[in-house]
mmCIF file of N, CA and C in Angstrom:
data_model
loop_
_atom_site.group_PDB
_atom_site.id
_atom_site.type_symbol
_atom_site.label_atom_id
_atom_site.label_comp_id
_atom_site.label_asym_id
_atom_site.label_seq_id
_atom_site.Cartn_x
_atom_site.Cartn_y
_atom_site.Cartn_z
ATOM 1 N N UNK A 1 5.279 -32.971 13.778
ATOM 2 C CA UNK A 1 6.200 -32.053 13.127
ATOM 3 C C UNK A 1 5.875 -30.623 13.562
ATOM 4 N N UNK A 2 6.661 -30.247 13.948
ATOM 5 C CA UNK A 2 6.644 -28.698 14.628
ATOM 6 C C UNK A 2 6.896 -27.694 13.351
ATOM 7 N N UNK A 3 5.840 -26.328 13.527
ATOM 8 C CA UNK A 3 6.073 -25.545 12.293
ATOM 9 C C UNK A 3 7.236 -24.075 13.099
ATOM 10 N N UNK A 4 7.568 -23.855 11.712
ATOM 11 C CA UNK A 4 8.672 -22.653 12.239
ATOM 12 C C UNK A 4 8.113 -21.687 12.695
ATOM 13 N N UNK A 5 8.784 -20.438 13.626
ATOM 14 C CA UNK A 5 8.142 -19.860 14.179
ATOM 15 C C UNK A 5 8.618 -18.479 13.325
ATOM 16 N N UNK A 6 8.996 -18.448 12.495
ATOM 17 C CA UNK A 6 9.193 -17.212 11.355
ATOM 18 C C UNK A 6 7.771 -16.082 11.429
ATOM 19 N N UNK A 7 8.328 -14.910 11.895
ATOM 20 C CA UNK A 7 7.264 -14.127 12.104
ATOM 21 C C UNK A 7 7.562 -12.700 10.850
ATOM 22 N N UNK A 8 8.147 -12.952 9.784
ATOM 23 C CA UNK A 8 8.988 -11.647 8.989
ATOM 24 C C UNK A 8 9.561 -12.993 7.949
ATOM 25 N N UNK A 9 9.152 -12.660 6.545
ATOM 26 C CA UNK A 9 9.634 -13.346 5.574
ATOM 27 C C UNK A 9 9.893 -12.104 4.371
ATOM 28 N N UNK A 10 11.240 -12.179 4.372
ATOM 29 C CA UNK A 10 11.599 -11.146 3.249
ATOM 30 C C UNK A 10 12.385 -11.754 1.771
ATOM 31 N N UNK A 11 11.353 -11.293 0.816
ATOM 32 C CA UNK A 11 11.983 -12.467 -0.431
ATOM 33 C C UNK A 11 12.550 -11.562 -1.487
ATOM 34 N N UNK A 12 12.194 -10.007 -1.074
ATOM 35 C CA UNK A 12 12.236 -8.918 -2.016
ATOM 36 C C UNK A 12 13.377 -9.174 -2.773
ATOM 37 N N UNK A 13 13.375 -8.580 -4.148
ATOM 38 C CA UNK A 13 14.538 -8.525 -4.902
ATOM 39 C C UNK A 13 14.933 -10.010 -5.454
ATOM 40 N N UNK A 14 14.392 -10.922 -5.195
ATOM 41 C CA UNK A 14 14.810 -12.237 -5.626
ATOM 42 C C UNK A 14 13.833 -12.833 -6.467
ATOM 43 N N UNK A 15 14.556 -13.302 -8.003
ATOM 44 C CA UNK A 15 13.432 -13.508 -9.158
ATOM 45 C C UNK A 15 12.390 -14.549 -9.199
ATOM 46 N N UNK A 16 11.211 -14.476 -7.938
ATOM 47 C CA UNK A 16 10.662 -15.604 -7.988
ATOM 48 C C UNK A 16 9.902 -16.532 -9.265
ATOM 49 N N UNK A 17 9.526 -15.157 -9.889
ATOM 50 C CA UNK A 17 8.614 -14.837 -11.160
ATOM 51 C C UNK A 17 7.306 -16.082 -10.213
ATOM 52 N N UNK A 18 6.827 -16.373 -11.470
ATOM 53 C CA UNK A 18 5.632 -17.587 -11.266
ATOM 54 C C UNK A 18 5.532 -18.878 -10.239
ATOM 55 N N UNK A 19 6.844 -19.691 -10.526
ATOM 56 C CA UNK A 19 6.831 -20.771 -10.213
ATOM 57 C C UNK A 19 7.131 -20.635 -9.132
ATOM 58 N N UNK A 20 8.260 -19.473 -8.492
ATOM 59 C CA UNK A 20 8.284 -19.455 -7.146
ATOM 60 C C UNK A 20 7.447 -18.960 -6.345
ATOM 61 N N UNK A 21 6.776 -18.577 -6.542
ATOM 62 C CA UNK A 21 5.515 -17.651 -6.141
ATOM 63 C C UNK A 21 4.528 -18.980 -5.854
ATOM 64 N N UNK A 22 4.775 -19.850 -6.741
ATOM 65 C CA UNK A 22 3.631 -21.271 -6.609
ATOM 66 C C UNK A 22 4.091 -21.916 -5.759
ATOM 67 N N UNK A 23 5.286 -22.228 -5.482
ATOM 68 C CA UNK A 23 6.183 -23.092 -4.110
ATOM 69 C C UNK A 23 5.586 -21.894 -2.801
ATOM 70 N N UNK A 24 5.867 -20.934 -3.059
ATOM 71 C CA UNK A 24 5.784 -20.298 -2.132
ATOM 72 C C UNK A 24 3.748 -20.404 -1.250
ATOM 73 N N UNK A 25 3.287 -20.464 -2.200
ATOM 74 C CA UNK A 25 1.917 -20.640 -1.788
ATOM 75 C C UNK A 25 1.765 -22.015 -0.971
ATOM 76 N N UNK A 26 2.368 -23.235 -1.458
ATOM 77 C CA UNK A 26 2.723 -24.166 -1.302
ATOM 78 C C UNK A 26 2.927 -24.478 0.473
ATOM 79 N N UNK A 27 4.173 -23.551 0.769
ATOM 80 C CA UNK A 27 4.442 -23.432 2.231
ATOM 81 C C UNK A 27 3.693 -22.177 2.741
ATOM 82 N N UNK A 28 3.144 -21.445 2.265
ATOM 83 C CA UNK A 28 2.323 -20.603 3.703
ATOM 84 C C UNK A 28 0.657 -20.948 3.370
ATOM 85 N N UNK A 29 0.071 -21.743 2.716
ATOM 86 C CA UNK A 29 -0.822 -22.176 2.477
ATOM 87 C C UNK A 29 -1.520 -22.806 4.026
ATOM 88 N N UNK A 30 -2.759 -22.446 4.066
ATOM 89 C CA UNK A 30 -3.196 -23.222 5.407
ATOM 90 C C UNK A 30 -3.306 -24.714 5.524
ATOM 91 N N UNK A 31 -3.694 -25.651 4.835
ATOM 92 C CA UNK A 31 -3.051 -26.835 4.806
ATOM 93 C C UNK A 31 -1.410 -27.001 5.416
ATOM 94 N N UNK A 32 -0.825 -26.518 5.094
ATOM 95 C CA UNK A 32 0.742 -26.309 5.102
ATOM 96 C C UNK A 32 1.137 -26.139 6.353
ATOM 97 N N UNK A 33 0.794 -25.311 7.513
ATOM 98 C CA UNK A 33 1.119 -25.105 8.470
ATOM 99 C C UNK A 33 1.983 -24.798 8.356
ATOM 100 N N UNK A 34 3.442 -24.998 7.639
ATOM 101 C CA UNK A 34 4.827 -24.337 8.109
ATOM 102 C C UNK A 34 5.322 -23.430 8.468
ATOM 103 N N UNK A 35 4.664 -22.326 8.032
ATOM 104 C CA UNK A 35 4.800 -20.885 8.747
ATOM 105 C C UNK A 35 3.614 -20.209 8.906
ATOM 106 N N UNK A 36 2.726 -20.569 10.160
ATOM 107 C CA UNK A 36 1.493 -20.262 10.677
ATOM 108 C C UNK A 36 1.478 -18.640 11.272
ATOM 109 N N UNK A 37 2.555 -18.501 11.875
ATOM 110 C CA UNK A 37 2.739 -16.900 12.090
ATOM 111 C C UNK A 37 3.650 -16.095 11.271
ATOM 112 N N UNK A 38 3.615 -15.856 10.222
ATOM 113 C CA UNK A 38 4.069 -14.908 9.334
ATOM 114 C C UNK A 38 3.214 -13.952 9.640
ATOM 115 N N UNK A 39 3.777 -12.709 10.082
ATOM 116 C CA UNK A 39 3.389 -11.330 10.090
ATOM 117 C C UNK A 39 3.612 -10.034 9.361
ATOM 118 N N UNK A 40 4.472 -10.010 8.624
ATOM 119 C CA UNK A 40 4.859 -9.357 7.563
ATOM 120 C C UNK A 40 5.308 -10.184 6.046
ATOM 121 N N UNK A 41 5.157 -10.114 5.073
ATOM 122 C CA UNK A 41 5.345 -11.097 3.786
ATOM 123 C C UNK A 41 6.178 -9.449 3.140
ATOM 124 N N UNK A 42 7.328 -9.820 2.586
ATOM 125 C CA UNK A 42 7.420 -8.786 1.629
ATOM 126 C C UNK A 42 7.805 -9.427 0.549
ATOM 127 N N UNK A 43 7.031 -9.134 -1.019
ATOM 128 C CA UNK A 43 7.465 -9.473 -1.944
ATOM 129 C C UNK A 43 7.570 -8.472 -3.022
ATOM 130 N N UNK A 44 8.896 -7.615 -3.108
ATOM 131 C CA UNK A 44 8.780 -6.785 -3.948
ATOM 132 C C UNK A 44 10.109 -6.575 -4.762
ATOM 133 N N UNK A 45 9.729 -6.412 -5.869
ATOM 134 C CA UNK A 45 10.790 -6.500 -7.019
ATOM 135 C C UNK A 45 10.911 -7.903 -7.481
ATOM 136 N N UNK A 46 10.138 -9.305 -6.980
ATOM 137 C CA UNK A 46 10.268 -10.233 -7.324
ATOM 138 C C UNK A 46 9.943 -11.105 -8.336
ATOM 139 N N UNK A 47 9.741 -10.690 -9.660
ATOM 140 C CA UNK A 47 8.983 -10.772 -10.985
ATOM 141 C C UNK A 47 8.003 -11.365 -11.207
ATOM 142 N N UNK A 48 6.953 -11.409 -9.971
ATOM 143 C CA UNK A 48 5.551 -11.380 -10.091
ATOM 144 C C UNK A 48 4.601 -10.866 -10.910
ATOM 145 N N UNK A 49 3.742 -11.706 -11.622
ATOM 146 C CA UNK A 49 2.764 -11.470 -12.198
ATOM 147 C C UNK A 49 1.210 -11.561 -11.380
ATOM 148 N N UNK A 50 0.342 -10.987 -11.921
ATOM 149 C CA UNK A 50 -0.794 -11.415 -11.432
ATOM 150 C C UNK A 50 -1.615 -12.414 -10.764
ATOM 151 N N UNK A 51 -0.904 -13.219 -11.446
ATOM 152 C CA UNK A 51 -1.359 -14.652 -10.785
ATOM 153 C C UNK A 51 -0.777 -14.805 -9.755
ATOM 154 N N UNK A 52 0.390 -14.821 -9.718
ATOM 155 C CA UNK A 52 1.419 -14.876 -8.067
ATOM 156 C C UNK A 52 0.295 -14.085 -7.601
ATOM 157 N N UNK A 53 0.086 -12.781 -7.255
ATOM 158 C CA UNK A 53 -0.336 -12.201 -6.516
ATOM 159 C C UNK A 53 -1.805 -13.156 -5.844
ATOM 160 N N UNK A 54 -2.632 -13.203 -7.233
ATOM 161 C CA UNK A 54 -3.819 -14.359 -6.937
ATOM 162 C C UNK A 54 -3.544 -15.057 -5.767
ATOM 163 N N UNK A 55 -2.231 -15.654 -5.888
ATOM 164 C CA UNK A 55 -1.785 -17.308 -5.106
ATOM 165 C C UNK A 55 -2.032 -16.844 -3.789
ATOM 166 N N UNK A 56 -1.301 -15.769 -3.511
ATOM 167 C CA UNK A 56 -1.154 -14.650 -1.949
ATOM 168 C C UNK A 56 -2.515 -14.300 -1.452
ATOM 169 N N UNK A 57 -3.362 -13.945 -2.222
ATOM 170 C CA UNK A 57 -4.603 -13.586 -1.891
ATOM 171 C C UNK A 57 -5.744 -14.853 -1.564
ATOM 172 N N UNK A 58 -5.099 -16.300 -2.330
ATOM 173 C CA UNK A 58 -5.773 -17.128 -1.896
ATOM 174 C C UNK A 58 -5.188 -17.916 -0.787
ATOM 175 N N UNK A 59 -4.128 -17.717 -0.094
ATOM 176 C CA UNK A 59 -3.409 -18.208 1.067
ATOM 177 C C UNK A 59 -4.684 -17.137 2.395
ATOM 178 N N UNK A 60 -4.607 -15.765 1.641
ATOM 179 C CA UNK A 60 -5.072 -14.984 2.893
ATOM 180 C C UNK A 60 -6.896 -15.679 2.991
ATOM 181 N N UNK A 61 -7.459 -16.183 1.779
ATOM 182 C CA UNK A 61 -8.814 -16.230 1.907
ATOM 183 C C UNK A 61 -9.013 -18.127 2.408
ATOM 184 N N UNK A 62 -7.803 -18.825 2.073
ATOM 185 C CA UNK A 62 -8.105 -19.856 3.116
ATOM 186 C C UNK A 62 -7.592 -20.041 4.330
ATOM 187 N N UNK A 63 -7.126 -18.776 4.840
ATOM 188 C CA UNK A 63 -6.968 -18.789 6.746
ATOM 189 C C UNK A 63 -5.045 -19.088 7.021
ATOM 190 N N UNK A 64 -4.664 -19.565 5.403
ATOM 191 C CA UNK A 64 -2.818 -19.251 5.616
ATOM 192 C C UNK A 64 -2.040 -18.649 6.373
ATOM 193 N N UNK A 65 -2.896 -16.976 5.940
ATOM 194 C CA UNK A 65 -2.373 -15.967 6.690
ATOM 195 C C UNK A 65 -3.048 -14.746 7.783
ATOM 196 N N UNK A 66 -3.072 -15.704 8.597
ATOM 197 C CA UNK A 66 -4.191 -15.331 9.452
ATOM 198 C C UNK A 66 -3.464 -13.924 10.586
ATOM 199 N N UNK A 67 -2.372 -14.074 10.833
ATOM 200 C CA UNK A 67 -1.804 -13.223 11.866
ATOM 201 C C UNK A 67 -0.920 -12.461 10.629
ATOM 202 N N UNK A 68 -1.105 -12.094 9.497
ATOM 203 C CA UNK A 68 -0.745 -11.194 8.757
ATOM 204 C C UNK A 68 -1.147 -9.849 8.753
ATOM 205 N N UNK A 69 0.034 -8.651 8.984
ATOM 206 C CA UNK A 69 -0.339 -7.772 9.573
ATOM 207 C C UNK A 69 0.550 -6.409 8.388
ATOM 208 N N UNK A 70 1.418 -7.041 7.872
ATOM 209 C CA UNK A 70 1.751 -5.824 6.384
ATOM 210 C C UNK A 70 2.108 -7.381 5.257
ATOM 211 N N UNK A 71 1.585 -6.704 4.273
ATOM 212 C CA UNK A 71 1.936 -7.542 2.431
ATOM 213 C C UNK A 71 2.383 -5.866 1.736
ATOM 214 N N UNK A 72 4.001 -6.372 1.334
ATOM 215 C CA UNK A 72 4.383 -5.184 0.592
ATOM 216 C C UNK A 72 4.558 -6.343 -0.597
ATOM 217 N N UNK A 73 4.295 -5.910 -1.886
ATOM 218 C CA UNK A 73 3.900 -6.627 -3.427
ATOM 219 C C UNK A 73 4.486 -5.692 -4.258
ATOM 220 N N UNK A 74 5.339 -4.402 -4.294
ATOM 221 C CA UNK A 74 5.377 -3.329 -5.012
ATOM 222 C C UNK A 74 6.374 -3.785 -6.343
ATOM 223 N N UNK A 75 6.416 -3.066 -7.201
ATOM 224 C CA UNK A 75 7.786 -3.439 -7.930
ATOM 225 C C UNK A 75 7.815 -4.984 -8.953
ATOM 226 N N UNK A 76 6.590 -5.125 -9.016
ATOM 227 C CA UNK A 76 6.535 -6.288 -9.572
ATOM 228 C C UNK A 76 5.394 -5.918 -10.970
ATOM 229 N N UNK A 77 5.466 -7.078 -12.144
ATOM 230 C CA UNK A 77 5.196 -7.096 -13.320
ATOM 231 C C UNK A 77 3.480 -7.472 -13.274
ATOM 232 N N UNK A 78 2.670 -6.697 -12.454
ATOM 233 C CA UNK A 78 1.412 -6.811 -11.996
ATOM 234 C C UNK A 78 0.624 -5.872 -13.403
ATOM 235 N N UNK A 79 -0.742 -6.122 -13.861
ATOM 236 C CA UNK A 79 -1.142 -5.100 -14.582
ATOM 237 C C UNK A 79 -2.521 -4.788 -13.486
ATOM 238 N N UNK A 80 -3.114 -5.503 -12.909
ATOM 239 C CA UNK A 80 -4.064 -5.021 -11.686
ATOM 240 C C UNK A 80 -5.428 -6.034 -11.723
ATOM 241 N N UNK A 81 -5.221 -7.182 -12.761
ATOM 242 C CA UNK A 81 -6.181 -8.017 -12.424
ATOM 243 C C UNK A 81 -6.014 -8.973 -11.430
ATOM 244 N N UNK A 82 -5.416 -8.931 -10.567
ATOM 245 C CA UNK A 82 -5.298 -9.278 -9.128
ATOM 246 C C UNK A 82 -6.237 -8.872 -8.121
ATOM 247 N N UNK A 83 -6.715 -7.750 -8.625
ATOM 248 C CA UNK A 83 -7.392 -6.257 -7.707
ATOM 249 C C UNK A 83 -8.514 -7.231 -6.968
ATOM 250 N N UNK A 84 -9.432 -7.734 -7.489
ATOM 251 C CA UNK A 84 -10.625 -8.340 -7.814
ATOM 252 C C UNK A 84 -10.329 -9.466 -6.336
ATOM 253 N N UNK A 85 -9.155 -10.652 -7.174
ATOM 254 C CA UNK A 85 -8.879 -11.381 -6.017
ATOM 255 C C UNK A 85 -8.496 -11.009 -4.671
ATOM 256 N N UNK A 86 -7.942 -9.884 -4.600
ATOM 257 C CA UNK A 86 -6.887 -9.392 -3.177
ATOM 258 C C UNK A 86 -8.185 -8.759 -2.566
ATOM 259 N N UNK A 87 -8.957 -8.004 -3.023
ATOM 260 C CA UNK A 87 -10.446 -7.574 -2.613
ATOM 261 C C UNK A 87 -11.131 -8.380 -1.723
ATOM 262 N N UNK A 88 -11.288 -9.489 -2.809
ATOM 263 C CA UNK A 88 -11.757 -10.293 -1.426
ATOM 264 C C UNK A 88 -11.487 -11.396 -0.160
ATOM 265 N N UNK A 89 -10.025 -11.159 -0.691
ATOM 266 C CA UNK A 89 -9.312 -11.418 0.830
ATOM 267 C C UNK A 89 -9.030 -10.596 2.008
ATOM 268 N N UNK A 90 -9.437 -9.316 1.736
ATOM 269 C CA UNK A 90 -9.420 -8.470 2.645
ATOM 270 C C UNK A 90 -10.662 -8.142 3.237
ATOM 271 N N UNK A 91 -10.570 -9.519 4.425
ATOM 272 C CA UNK A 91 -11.976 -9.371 5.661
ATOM 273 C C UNK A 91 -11.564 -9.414 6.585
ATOM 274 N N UNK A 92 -12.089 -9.332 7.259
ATOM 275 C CA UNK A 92 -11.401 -8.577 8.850
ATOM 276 C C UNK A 92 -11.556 -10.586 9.077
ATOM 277 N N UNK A 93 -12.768 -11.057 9.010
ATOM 278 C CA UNK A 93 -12.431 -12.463 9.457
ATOM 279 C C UNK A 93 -11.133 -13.250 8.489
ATOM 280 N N UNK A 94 -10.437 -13.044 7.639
ATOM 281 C CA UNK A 94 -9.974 -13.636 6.729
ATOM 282 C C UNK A 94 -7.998 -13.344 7.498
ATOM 283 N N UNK A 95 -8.363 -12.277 7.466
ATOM 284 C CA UNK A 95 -6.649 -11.002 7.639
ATOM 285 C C UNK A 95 -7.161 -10.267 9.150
ATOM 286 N N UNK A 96 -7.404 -11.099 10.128
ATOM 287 C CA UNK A 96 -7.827 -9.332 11.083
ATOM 288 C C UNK A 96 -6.689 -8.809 11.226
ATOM 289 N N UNK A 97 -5.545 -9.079 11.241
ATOM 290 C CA UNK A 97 -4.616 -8.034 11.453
ATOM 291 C C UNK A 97 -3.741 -6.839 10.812
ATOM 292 N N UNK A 98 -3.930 -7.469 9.863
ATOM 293 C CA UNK A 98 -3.594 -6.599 8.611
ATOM 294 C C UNK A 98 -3.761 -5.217 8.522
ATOM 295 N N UNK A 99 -3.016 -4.230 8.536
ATOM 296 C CA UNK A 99 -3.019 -2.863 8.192
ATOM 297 C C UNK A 99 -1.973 -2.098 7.629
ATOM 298 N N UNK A 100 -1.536 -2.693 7.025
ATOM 299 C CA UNK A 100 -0.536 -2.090 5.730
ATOM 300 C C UNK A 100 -0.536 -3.099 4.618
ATOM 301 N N UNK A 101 -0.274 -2.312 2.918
ATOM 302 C CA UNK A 101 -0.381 -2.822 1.880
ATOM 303 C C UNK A 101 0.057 -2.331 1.104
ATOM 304 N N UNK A 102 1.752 -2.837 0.703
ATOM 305 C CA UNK A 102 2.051 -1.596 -0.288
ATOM 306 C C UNK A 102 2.122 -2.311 -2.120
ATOM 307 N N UNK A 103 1.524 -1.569 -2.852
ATOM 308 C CA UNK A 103 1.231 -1.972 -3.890
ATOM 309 C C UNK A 103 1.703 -0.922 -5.016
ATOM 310 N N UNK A 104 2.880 -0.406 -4.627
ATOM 311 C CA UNK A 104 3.458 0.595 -5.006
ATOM 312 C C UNK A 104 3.986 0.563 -6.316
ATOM 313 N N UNK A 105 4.066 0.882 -7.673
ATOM 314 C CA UNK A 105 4.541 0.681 -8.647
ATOM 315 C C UNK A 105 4.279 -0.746 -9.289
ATOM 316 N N UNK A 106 3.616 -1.203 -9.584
ATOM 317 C CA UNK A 106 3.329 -2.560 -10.321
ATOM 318 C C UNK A 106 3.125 -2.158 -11.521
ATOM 319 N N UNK A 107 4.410 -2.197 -12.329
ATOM 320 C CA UNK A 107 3.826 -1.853 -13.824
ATOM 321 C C UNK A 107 2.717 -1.251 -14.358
ATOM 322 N N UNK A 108 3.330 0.445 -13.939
ATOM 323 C CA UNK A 108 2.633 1.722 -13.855
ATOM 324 C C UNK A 108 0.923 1.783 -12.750
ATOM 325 N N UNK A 109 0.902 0.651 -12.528
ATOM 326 C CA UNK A 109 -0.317 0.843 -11.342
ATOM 327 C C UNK A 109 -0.089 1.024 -10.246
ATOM 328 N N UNK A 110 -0.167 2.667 -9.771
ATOM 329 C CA UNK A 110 0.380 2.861 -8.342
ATOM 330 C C UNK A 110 -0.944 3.345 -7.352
ATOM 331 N N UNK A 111 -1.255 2.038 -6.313
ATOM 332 C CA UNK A 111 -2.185 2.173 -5.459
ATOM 333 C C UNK A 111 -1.241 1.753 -3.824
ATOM 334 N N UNK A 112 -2.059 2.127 -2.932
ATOM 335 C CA UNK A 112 -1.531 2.306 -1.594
ATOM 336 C C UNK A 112 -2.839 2.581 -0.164
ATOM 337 N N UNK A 113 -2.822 1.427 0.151
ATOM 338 C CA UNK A 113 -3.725 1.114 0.872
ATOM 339 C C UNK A 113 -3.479 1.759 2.346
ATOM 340 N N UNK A 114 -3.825 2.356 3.173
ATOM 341 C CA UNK A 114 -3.253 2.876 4.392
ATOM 342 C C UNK A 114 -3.248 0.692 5.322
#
């Protein structure tokens, strides 16, 4: 089975809340293979909570999202105990490509990673 070659997944604005956020881990998960080169993820405005975010951060710390190079998360129902998890998915062996992170407005927590 051949995986897609989707390099840009844009979900913004669409109410994943929780459960979609859990499907979604589901397919970019490293087990999963289905979309092995995703290079940009944007999920913003998508009624994410913390835990979604968790899910994202544990795709990046088991090798999911390996050629990931921007995660925009902004706009979502985050209070910042995510922080902790997304922390330590951000290793150069985990994400080397990665250099953008926008975490812009999450229910009044406004951080912004260059």
């Amino acid at each position: 089975e051949r995986s897609l070659r989707v390099r840009e997944l844009n979900l913004s604005s669409n109410p994943l809340g929780e459960d979609g956020i859990k499907e979604l881990y589901s397919v970019l998960s490293a087990r999963s293979l289905a979309l092995p080169e995703i290079r940009v993820l944007m999920l913003e405005h998508c009624e994410i909570r913390d835990l979604g975010i968790v899910r994202i951060a544990s795709c990046m710390v088991e090798g999911g999202l390996v050629h990931l190079e921007k995660l925009f998360v902004g706009g979502n129902c985050c209070k910042g105990r995510f922080l902790v998890h997304l922390g330590r998915a951000l290793r150069v062996d985990k994400v080397p490509s990665l250099r953008e992170i926008r975490l812009m407005k999450l229910s009044g927590l406004e951080v912004q990673l260059p």
